[in-house]
Amino acid sequence: MHEWSLALSLVQTLDRWALENGVQIKRVVLSVPSPAQLDVSILTEAFDTLKRESRLEQAKLEVRVRSPRYRCRACGYEFGQEEVDQQIRQLMGQYGEEYPLHLIPELLPTFVKCPRCGSHDIEAELSIKVDEVETI
Amino acid sequence: MRPLLESAREKLRRRKVVAVMSGKGGVGKSVVAALAALAKPGSALVDLDLEGASAPRLFGLSGRLHEISKEGIEPLEVGGVKVFSLGGIVGDRYVVLPGYGQAGAVEALLAFAKLGDSDPVVVDMPPGMGEELLALSRITDFLPVLVTTPSKASYGVVKHLAEYLAEIGKKPAAVVLNMAYVDCGGSRIYPFGRGEDARRLAESFGAPLYELPIDPSLEDYVGRIHEYRGPIAYVVRQMVEGL
Ligand SMILES: Nc1ncnc2c1ncn2[C@@H]1O[C@H](COP(=O)(O)OP(=O)(O)OP(=O)(O)O)[C@@H](O)[C@H]1O
Ligand SMILES: [Mg+2]
Ligand SMILES: [Zn+2]
């Protein structure tokens, strides 16, 4: 369901943008951080349903799932997604459908600890963003 | 482009957003925000106290999770108010977030909140002047309602907040002097002084000042604030009508 909310936000935002700029949209690249655990096929399906009768009618959605780099602000340790995966899996097991990072990946520091010192003071680029828009 | 930031902006563009804030902690922001939302049918209450999440506690919603539908975050509805809180996303656990995490949470909560035709949107702000305030300012042109107590400690912080807001071109829509007096058999006793500082502050910004009494019975309504009909609710309603 989170995928639909996100697709709705994306379509509405880009449709408005396209209208303001007098263009149609041909291609959209959406970048999402992997700990959001979004289902790319549901996201694409939602996008393709919601884009009808908008300036995105012809648009193709490409979802880039990126693995963030993390840095602990307490001890300085830098680490990759593979050192976080175990904690993410546990969290998903705990919340199931209600997994909070689906909706707000920036909440990650609340749930994830630095693998070296255990601090929650973790820095990473976790936002959901539009990387590219191709118009006609 | 940040689609959630854009959605949040668009969602609030045509609504009145009343932000109950103080700078100072524990002065009654959450109580005032809850009663302000209850005062006007069709209001939404968005709890942006990400770490404190008072709104669920006041309304007896602690531990309840928001349903997420295809259209976003479904509100928890109590007493005619649509309540949205991060507490309803993470459940009953602590939240600890660096600034970028707070910003992301504020944007996402507002972008996904299924506000329907709710208007006004009352925002319960956390104490301090941190990321939530900056994030809300990026999203919407809110009406600040400043809450203080008669204490010098509180007033000093609220004054700084008012000065900051003035600098970014906002003036308080109202100043609330909470815990101003006790009603003793019809006569008012002002245990902490008359709140002259707060009054002058309100006057200097041309904002109305509302005095709220100390009401010991309020504590009994924590968990069912929507049933509270006492004097605080009465004055907050007047304040809302004046906005
Ligand atoms: N006028 C009042 N009479 C009696 N009790 C009050 C009054 N105003 C607030 N309180 C009580 O004081 C406490 C703090 O109130 P509240 O949580 O609304 O403050 P706050 O400013 O939102 O705090 P925080 O900064 O932690 O968010 C609560 O227990 C509340 O019930
Ligand atoms: Mg509060
Ligand atoms: Zn560390």
Tab-separated table of C-alpha atoms and ligand atoms in Angstrom:
chain	number	residue	atom	x	y	z
A	1	MET	CA	0.000	0.000	0.000
A	2	HIS	CA	2.907	2.334	0.756
A	3	GLU	CA	3.956	1.986	-2.848
A	4	TRP	CA	0.598	3.378	-3.956
A	5	SER	CA	0.869	6.389	-1.654
A	6	LEU	CA	4.313	7.124	-3.005
A	7	ALA	CA	3.228	6.673	-6.620
A	8	LEU	CA	0.292	8.997	-6.021
A	9	SER	CA	2.543	11.668	-4.568
A	10	LEU	CA	4.947	11.259	-7.488
A	11	VAL	CA	2.279	11.423	-10.205
A	12	GLN	CA	0.516	14.417	-8.664
A	13	THR	CA	3.747	16.337	-8.171
A	14	LEU	CA	5.078	15.681	-11.654
A	15	ASP	CA	1.720	16.303	-13.305
A	16	ARG	CA	1.563	19.721	-11.698
A	17	TRP	CA	5.160	20.424	-12.650
A	18	ALA	CA	4.496	19.353	-16.250
A	19	LEU	CA	1.439	21.563	-16.448
A	20	GLU	CA	3.342	24.572	-15.124
A	21	ASN	CA	6.080	23.990	-17.662
A	22	GLY	CA	3.790	23.116	-20.537
A	23	VAL	CA	5.350	19.709	-21.187
A	24	GLN	CA	4.444	16.030	-21.237
A	25	ILE	CA	6.595	13.560	-19.341
A	26	LYS	CA	8.225	10.650	-21.133
A	27	ARG	CA	10.467	9.112	-18.517
A	28	VAL	CA	10.962	9.426	-14.764
A	29	VAL	CA	13.823	8.067	-12.709
A	30	LEU	CA	12.929	7.691	-9.057
A	31	SER	CA	15.705	6.930	-6.610
A	32	VAL	CA	14.792	5.114	-3.415
A	33	PRO	CA	17.112	3.903	-0.647
A	34	SER	CA	17.169	0.126	-0.296
A	35	PRO	CA	16.201	0.042	3.415
A	36	ALA	CA	12.783	1.404	2.376
A	37	GLN	CA	12.195	-2.124	1.020
A	38	LEU	CA	9.714	-0.859	-1.545
A	39	ASP	CA	8.351	-3.380	-4.001
A	40	VAL	CA	9.412	-2.036	-7.388
A	41	SER	CA	6.789	-4.005	-9.321
A	42	ILE	CA	3.939	-2.696	-7.144
A	43	LEU	CA	5.377	0.813	-7.372
A	44	THR	CA	5.497	0.572	-11.168
A	45	GLU	CA	2.021	-0.924	-11.388
A	46	ALA	CA	0.637	1.849	-9.170
A	47	PHE	CA	2.419	4.474	-11.248
A	48	ASP	CA	1.029	3.022	-14.489
A	49	THR	CA	-2.508	3.006	-13.072
A	50	LEU	CA	-2.354	6.493	-11.579
A	51	LYS	CA	-0.717	8.197	-14.562
A	52	ARG	CA	-3.793	7.784	-16.761
A	53	GLU	CA	-5.320	11.036	-17.934
A	54	SER	CA	-2.356	13.065	-16.749
A	55	ARG	CA	0.682	14.601	-18.338
A	56	LEU	CA	2.475	11.396	-17.451
A	57	GLU	CA	0.207	9.224	-19.589
A	58	GLN	CA	3.145	8.206	-21.818
A	59	ALA	CA	5.698	8.142	-19.023
A	60	LYS	CA	7.821	5.187	-18.119
A	61	LEU	CA	8.924	4.884	-14.503
A	62	GLU	CA	12.396	3.646	-13.714
A	63	VAL	CA	13.087	2.902	-10.074
A	64	ARG	CA	16.682	3.049	-8.917
A	65	VAL	CA	17.163	1.237	-5.647
A	66	ARG	CA	20.357	2.577	-4.174
A	67	SER	CA	22.394	1.184	-1.295
A	68	PRO	CA	23.289	4.038	1.017
A	69	ARG	CA	26.676	4.554	2.587
A	70	TYR	CA	26.456	5.076	6.321
A	71	ARG	CA	28.619	6.987	8.756
A	72	CYS	CA	28.377	6.880	12.517
A	73	ARG	CA	28.663	10.350	13.960
A	74	ALA	CA	29.600	8.968	17.357
A	75	CYS	CA	32.645	6.875	16.437
A	76	GLY	CA	33.266	7.818	12.812
A	77	TYR	CA	32.853	4.287	11.449
A	78	GLU	CA	31.803	4.145	7.803
A	79	PHE	CA	29.870	1.176	6.534
A	80	GLY	CA	27.715	-0.126	3.728
A	81	GLN	CA	24.234	-1.554	3.410
A	82	GLU	CA	25.480	-5.110	3.939
A	83	GLU	CA	26.343	-4.250	7.540
A	84	VAL	CA	22.812	-2.995	8.128
A	85	ASP	CA	20.832	-5.727	6.364
A	86	GLN	CA	20.560	-8.006	9.365
A	87	GLN	CA	18.965	-5.251	11.458
A	88	ILE	CA	16.620	-4.358	8.589
A	89	ARG	CA	15.450	-7.955	8.244
A	90	GLN	CA	14.768	-8.140	11.946
A	91	LEU	CA	12.789	-4.920	11.830
A	92	MET	CA	10.715	-6.185	8.920
A	93	GLY	CA	9.951	-9.340	10.811
A	94	GLN	CA	8.877	-7.318	13.791
A	95	TYR	CA	6.572	-4.880	11.965
A	96	GLY	CA	5.424	-6.907	8.965
A	97	GLU	CA	3.171	-4.841	6.698
A	98	GLU	CA	3.532	-1.869	9.032
A	99	TYR	CA	7.293	-1.613	8.513
A	100	PRO	CA	7.854	2.127	9.157
A	101	LEU	CA	10.761	2.634	6.745
A	102	HIS	CA	8.482	1.865	3.775
A	103	LEU	CA	6.851	5.194	4.320
A	104	ILE	CA	9.651	7.183	5.943
A	105	PRO	CA	13.117	5.764	5.234
A	106	GLU	CA	14.654	8.725	7.094
A	107	LEU	CA	13.469	7.094	10.330
A	108	LEU	CA	16.296	4.583	9.964
A	109	PRO	CA	18.461	5.977	12.810
A	110	THR	CA	15.629	5.263	15.255
A	111	PHE	CA	15.846	1.568	14.463
A	112	VAL	CA	19.402	0.917	13.330
A	113	LYS	CA	22.586	0.971	15.384
A	114	CYS	CA	26.188	1.483	14.368
A	115	PRO	CA	27.668	-2.006	13.956
A	116	ARG	CA	30.831	-0.912	15.752
A	117	CYS	CA	29.742	1.210	18.730
A	118	GLY	CA	25.967	0.721	18.924
A	119	SER	CA	25.074	4.393	18.494
A	120	HIS	CA	21.886	5.455	16.690
A	121	ASP	CA	23.637	8.611	15.531
A	122	ILE	CA	23.896	7.511	11.936
A	123	GLU	CA	24.258	9.669	8.876
A	124	ALA	CA	23.128	8.597	5.404
A	125	GLU	CA	21.325	9.909	2.337
A	126	LEU	CA	17.934	8.276	2.783
A	127	SER	CA	15.533	10.520	0.934
A	128	ILE	CA	13.245	9.505	-1.895
A	129	LYS	CA	14.006	11.694	-4.887
A	130	VAL	CA	13.428	12.175	-8.539
A	131	ASP	CA	16.802	11.870	-10.244
A	132	GLU	CA	15.739	12.507	-13.834
A	133	VAL	CA	12.720	13.639	-15.797
A	134	GLU	CA	12.571	13.408	-19.584
A	135	THR	CA	9.945	15.514	-21.282
A	136	ILE	CA	8.401	15.940	-24.696
B	1	MET	CA	13.211	17.034	-7.056
B	2	ARG	CA	11.834	15.860	-3.723
B	3	PRO	CA	8.320	14.588	-4.489
B	4	LEU	CA	7.278	14.349	-0.829
B	5	LEU	CA	8.305	17.908	-0.042
B	6	GLU	CA	6.322	19.063	-3.084
B	7	SER	CA	3.291	16.978	-2.087
B	8	ALA	CA	3.355	18.313	1.446
B	9	ARG	CA	3.472	21.873	0.122
B	10	GLU	CA	0.627	21.278	-2.288
B	11	LYS	CA	-1.480	19.545	0.336
B	12	LEU	CA	-1.305	22.509	2.706
B	13	ARG	CA	-1.408	25.259	0.092
B	14	ARG	CA	-5.084	26.069	0.396
B	15	ARG	CA	-5.565	25.312	4.081
B	16	LYS	CA	-5.169	27.340	7.207
B	17	VAL	CA	-2.272	25.869	9.172
B	18	VAL	CA	-2.194	26.831	12.841
B	19	ALA	CA	1.132	25.931	14.469
B	20	VAL	CA	1.057	25.831	18.257
B	21	MET	CA	4.585	26.468	19.426
B	22	SER	CA	6.624	27.899	22.233
B	23	GLY	CA	10.307	27.217	22.169
B	24	LYS	CA	9.831	26.279	25.812
B	25	GLY	CA	8.883	22.755	26.882
B	26	GLY	CA	6.029	21.700	29.105
B	27	VAL	CA	4.033	24.922	28.876
B	28	GLY	CA	0.843	23.394	27.470
B	29	LYS	CA	1.372	23.383	23.689
B	30	SER	CA	-0.082	19.936	23.209
B	31	VAL	CA	-3.117	20.670	25.365
B	32	VAL	CA	-3.771	23.930	23.516
B	33	ALA	CA	-3.271	22.269	20.119
B	34	ALA	CA	-5.626	19.401	20.962
B	35	LEU	CA	-8.323	21.708	22.292
B	36	ALA	CA	-7.890	24.056	19.329
B	37	ALA	CA	-8.508	21.182	16.918
B	38	LEU	CA	-11.499	20.013	18.966
B	39	ALA	CA	-12.932	23.539	18.993
B	40	LYS	CA	-13.576	23.510	15.279
B	41	PRO	CA	-15.363	20.580	13.644
B	42	GLY	CA	-13.493	19.372	10.596
B	43	SER	CA	-10.042	20.122	11.974
B	44	ALA	CA	-7.014	17.929	11.629
B	45	LEU	CA	-4.328	17.686	14.290
B	46	VAL	CA	-0.832	16.884	13.104
B	47	ASP	CA	1.566	15.995	15.880
B	48	LEU	CA	5.036	17.135	14.866
B	49	ASP	CA	6.522	16.418	18.275
B	50	LEU	CA	8.265	13.454	16.720
B	51	GLU	CA	10.047	12.284	19.850
B	52	GLY	CA	7.328	13.214	22.321
B	53	ALA	CA	4.149	12.244	20.450
B	54	SER	CA	1.766	13.806	22.970
B	55	ALA	CA	-1.347	13.865	20.812
B	56	PRO	CA	-1.919	10.084	20.934
B	57	ARG	CA	-1.529	10.183	24.711
B	58	LEU	CA	-4.006	13.033	25.128
B	59	PHE	CA	-6.604	11.346	22.930
B	60	GLY	CA	-6.061	7.839	24.307
B	61	LEU	CA	-4.601	6.571	21.036
B	62	SER	CA	-1.213	5.392	22.318
B	63	GLY	CA	-0.044	2.261	20.601
B	64	ARG	CA	-2.645	2.513	17.836
B	65	LEU	CA	-1.204	2.447	14.363
B	66	HIS	CA	-2.355	4.424	11.360
B	67	GLU	CA	-3.731	2.357	8.555
B	68	ILE	CA	-1.890	2.973	5.332
B	69	SER	CA	-4.189	2.912	2.346
B	70	LYS	CA	-3.580	3.506	-1.330
B	71	GLU	CA	-4.133	7.191	-0.712
B	72	GLY	CA	-1.786	7.567	2.218
B	73	ILE	CA	-1.917	7.693	5.999
B	74	GLU	CA	-5.467	7.203	7.268
B	75	PRO	CA	-6.242	9.440	10.247
B	76	LEU	CA	-7.133	8.238	13.708
B	77	GLU	CA	-10.464	9.967	14.284
B	78	VAL	CA	-11.539	11.108	17.726
B	79	GLY	CA	-14.114	13.688	18.695
B	80	GLY	CA	-14.448	14.815	15.084
B	81	VAL	CA	-10.708	15.457	14.763
B	82	LYS	CA	-8.407	13.674	12.354
B	83	VAL	CA	-5.232	12.945	14.303
B	84	PHE	CA	-1.898	12.188	12.618
B	85	SER	CA	1.191	11.307	14.605
B	86	LEU	CA	4.511	9.601	14.081
B	87	GLY	CA	3.500	7.567	17.113
B	88	GLY	CA	0.923	5.984	14.825
B	89	ILE	CA	3.682	4.945	12.407
B	90	VAL	CA	6.348	3.583	14.763
B	91	GLY	CA	4.044	2.367	17.553
B	92	ASP	CA	4.886	2.421	21.217
B	93	ARG	CA	8.651	2.877	21.172
B	94	TYR	CA	11.233	5.613	21.419
B	95	VAL	CA	12.142	7.788	18.463
B	96	VAL	CA	15.634	9.224	18.166
B	97	LEU	CA	16.508	11.189	15.059
B	98	PRO	CA	19.224	13.447	13.720
B	99	GLY	CA	18.042	16.602	11.937
B	100	TYR	CA	17.742	15.093	8.462
B	101	GLY	CA	15.599	12.313	9.903
B	102	GLN	CA	13.292	14.822	11.576
B	103	ALA	CA	12.966	16.741	8.322
B	104	GLY	CA	12.160	13.575	6.403
B	105	ALA	CA	9.552	12.565	8.956
B	106	VAL	CA	7.859	15.986	8.914
B	107	GLU	CA	7.739	16.008	5.116
B	108	ALA	CA	6.481	12.455	4.818
B	109	LEU	CA	3.844	12.821	7.539
B	110	LEU	CA	2.399	15.893	5.856
B	111	ALA	CA	2.790	14.550	2.333
B	112	PHE	CA	1.005	11.277	3.098
B	113	ALA	CA	-1.566	12.464	5.663
B	114	LYS	CA	-5.020	11.880	4.234
B	115	LEU	CA	-6.375	15.254	5.273
B	116	GLY	CA	-9.539	15.044	3.183
B	117	ASP	CA	-11.247	18.408	3.443
B	118	SER	CA	-9.899	19.120	6.934
B	119	ASP	CA	-9.439	22.790	7.605
B	120	PRO	CA	-7.837	24.174	9.685
B	121	VAL	CA	-4.831	21.938	10.195
B	122	VAL	CA	-3.559	22.395	13.728
B	123	VAL	CA	0.079	21.457	14.261
B	124	ASP	CA	1.426	20.514	17.674
B	125	MET	CA	5.068	21.577	17.647
B	126	PRO	CA	7.859	20.178	19.811
B	127	PRO	CA	9.727	22.389	22.258
B	128	GLY	CA	12.786	24.122	20.892
B	129	MET	CA	13.513	25.756	17.588
B	130	GLY	CA	14.992	22.866	15.726
B	131	GLU	CA	14.517	20.992	12.520
B	132	GLU	CA	10.744	20.564	12.841
B	133	LEU	CA	10.278	24.323	12.829
B	134	LEU	CA	12.600	24.734	9.854
B	135	ALA	CA	10.921	21.877	8.003
B	136	LEU	CA	7.431	23.218	8.621
B	137	SER	CA	8.581	26.640	7.396
B	138	ARG	CA	9.836	25.090	4.158
B	139	ILE	CA	6.470	23.471	3.595
B	140	THR	CA	3.851	26.021	4.532
B	141	ASP	CA	3.084	29.555	5.584
B	142	PHE	CA	1.707	28.740	9.032
B	143	LEU	CA	-0.044	30.907	11.605
B	144	PRO	CA	2.017	30.802	14.808
B	145	VAL	CA	0.177	30.508	18.114
B	146	LEU	CA	2.702	31.097	20.888
B	147	VAL	CA	2.220	29.479	24.265
B	148	THR	CA	3.975	30.646	27.403
B	149	THR	CA	3.482	30.492	31.139
B	150	PRO	CA	3.932	33.552	33.384
B	151	SER	CA	7.382	32.274	34.383
B	152	LYS	CA	10.333	34.428	33.311
B	153	ALA	CA	12.092	31.283	32.164
B	154	SER	CA	9.313	30.543	29.719
B	155	TYR	CA	8.734	34.111	28.638
B	156	GLY	CA	12.396	34.625	27.738
B	157	VAL	CA	12.377	31.685	25.342
B	158	VAL	CA	9.066	32.632	23.769
B	159	LYS	CA	10.299	36.159	23.199
B	160	HIS	CA	13.260	34.803	21.240
B	161	LEU	CA	10.931	32.641	19.192
B	162	ALA	CA	8.717	35.644	18.431
B	163	GLU	CA	11.765	37.639	17.372
B	164	TYR	CA	12.920	34.864	15.086
B	165	LEU	CA	9.469	34.537	13.549
B	166	ALA	CA	9.362	38.294	12.978
B	167	GLU	CA	12.628	38.047	11.134
B	168	ILE	CA	11.183	35.487	8.731
B	169	GLY	CA	8.151	37.682	8.237
B	170	LYS	CA	5.648	36.013	10.535
B	171	LYS	CA	3.816	37.535	13.401
B	172	PRO	CA	2.055	35.552	16.118
B	173	ALA	CA	-1.650	35.054	15.408
B	174	ALA	CA	-2.240	34.753	19.152
B	175	VAL	CA	-0.286	34.546	22.384
B	176	VAL	CA	-1.567	32.119	25.001
B	177	LEU	CA	-0.624	32.737	28.615
B	178	ASN	CA	-1.169	29.311	30.107
B	179	MET	CA	-1.419	28.510	33.809
B	180	ALA	CA	-2.009	32.209	34.374
B	181	TYR	CA	-4.407	32.033	37.313
B	182	VAL	CA	-6.394	29.776	39.596
B	183	ASP	CA	-10.105	30.214	39.945
B	184	CYS	CA	-10.904	30.233	43.679
B	185	GLY	CA	-14.632	30.336	44.162
B	186	GLY	CA	-15.112	32.974	41.486
B	187	SER	CA	-12.089	35.143	42.192
B	188	ARG	CA	-8.905	34.841	40.214
B	189	ILE	CA	-5.612	34.331	41.966
B	190	TYR	CA	-2.460	34.945	39.955
B	191	PRO	CA	0.181	32.866	41.736
B	192	PHE	CA	2.973	33.714	39.275
B	193	GLY	CA	2.217	37.393	38.718
B	194	ARG	CA	0.037	39.045	36.122
B	195	GLY	CA	2.036	38.041	33.078
B	196	GLU	CA	2.815	41.624	32.111
B	197	ASP	CA	5.776	40.553	29.981
B	198	ALA	CA	3.628	38.274	27.861
B	199	ARG	CA	1.007	40.952	27.523
B	200	ARG	CA	3.546	43.484	26.290
B	201	LEU	CA	4.957	40.933	23.864
B	202	ALA	CA	1.511	40.246	22.423
B	203	GLU	CA	0.801	43.964	22.176
B	204	SER	CA	4.072	44.677	20.429
B	205	PHE	CA	3.046	42.262	17.668
B	206	GLY	CA	-0.577	43.339	17.660
B	207	ALA	CA	-1.588	39.823	18.638
B	208	PRO	CA	-4.433	39.008	21.022
B	209	LEU	CA	-3.494	37.491	24.379
B	210	TYR	CA	-5.540	34.681	25.913
B	211	GLU	CA	-5.190	33.752	29.587
B	212	LEU	CA	-5.793	30.138	30.527
B	213	PRO	CA	-6.421	29.087	34.128
B	214	ILE	CA	-4.706	26.248	35.944
B	215	ASP	CA	-7.332	23.529	35.947
B	216	PRO	CA	-6.401	20.568	38.175
B	217	SER	CA	-9.206	18.528	36.601
B	218	LEU	CA	-7.369	18.557	33.253
B	219	GLU	CA	-5.220	15.658	34.390
B	220	ASP	CA	-8.322	13.447	34.551
B	221	TYR	CA	-8.874	14.054	30.858
B	222	VAL	CA	-5.455	12.940	29.676
B	223	GLY	CA	-6.470	10.021	27.471
B	224	ARG	CA	-9.892	11.494	26.709
B	225	ILE	CA	-9.184	15.136	26.051
B	226	HIS	CA	-12.108	15.170	23.595
B	227	GLU	CA	-14.458	14.906	26.572
B	228	TYR	CA	-13.000	17.884	28.414
B	229	ARG	CA	-15.454	20.816	28.612
B	230	GLY	CA	-13.709	22.948	31.249
B	231	PRO	CA	-12.549	26.577	31.213
B	232	ILE	CA	-9.385	25.924	29.186
B	233	ALA	CA	-11.456	24.553	26.309
B	234	TYR	CA	-13.723	27.571	26.518
B	235	VAL	CA	-10.896	30.101	26.125
B	236	VAL	CA	-9.115	28.067	23.450
B	237	ARG	CA	-12.341	28.043	21.445
B	238	GLN	CA	-12.437	31.838	21.614
B	239	MET	CA	-8.858	31.925	20.461
B	240	VAL	CA	-9.611	29.668	17.487
B	241	GLU	CA	-12.570	31.791	16.503
B	242	GLY	CA	-10.321	34.855	16.549
B	243	LEU	CA	-7.757	33.388	14.146
C	1	LIG	N1	-3.818	25.096	32.240
C	1	LIG	C1	-3.435	23.918	32.758
C	1	LIG	N2	-3.920	23.453	33.922
C	1	LIG	C2	-3.528	22.275	34.436
C	1	LIG	N3	-2.637	21.467	33.835
C	1	LIG	C3	-2.106	21.870	32.683
C	1	LIG	C4	-2.485	23.099	32.065
C	1	LIG	N4	-1.801	23.223	30.887
C	1	LIG	C5	-1.041	22.123	30.786
C	1	LIG	N5	-1.217	21.302	31.846
C	1	LIG	C6	-0.521	20.041	32.089
C	1	LIG	O1	0.870	20.286	31.996
C	1	LIG	C7	1.553	19.234	31.345
C	1	LIG	C8	2.279	19.731	30.118
C	1	LIG	O2	1.338	20.111	29.122
C	1	LIG	P1	1.616	19.822	27.591
C	1	LIG	O3	2.058	18.435	27.380
C	1	LIG	O4	0.443	20.314	26.823
C	1	LIG	O5	2.866	20.809	27.376
C	1	LIG	P2	3.790	20.930	26.100
C	1	LIG	O6	4.194	22.351	26.005
C	1	LIG	O7	3.119	20.349	24.926
C	1	LIG	O8	5.017	20.029	26.519
C	1	LIG	P3	6.220	19.508	25.561
C	1	LIG	O9	7.142	20.670	25.460
C	1	LIG	O10	6.792	18.363	26.283
C	1	LIG	O11	5.606	19.151	24.243
C	1	LIG	C9	0.497	18.188	31.032
C	1	LIG	O12	0.493	17.216	32.027
C	1	LIG	C10	-0.799	18.979	31.037
C	1	LIG	O13	-1.890	18.163	31.355
C	2	MG	MG	3.771	18.819	23.610
C	3	ZN	ZN	29.656	4.103	15.893
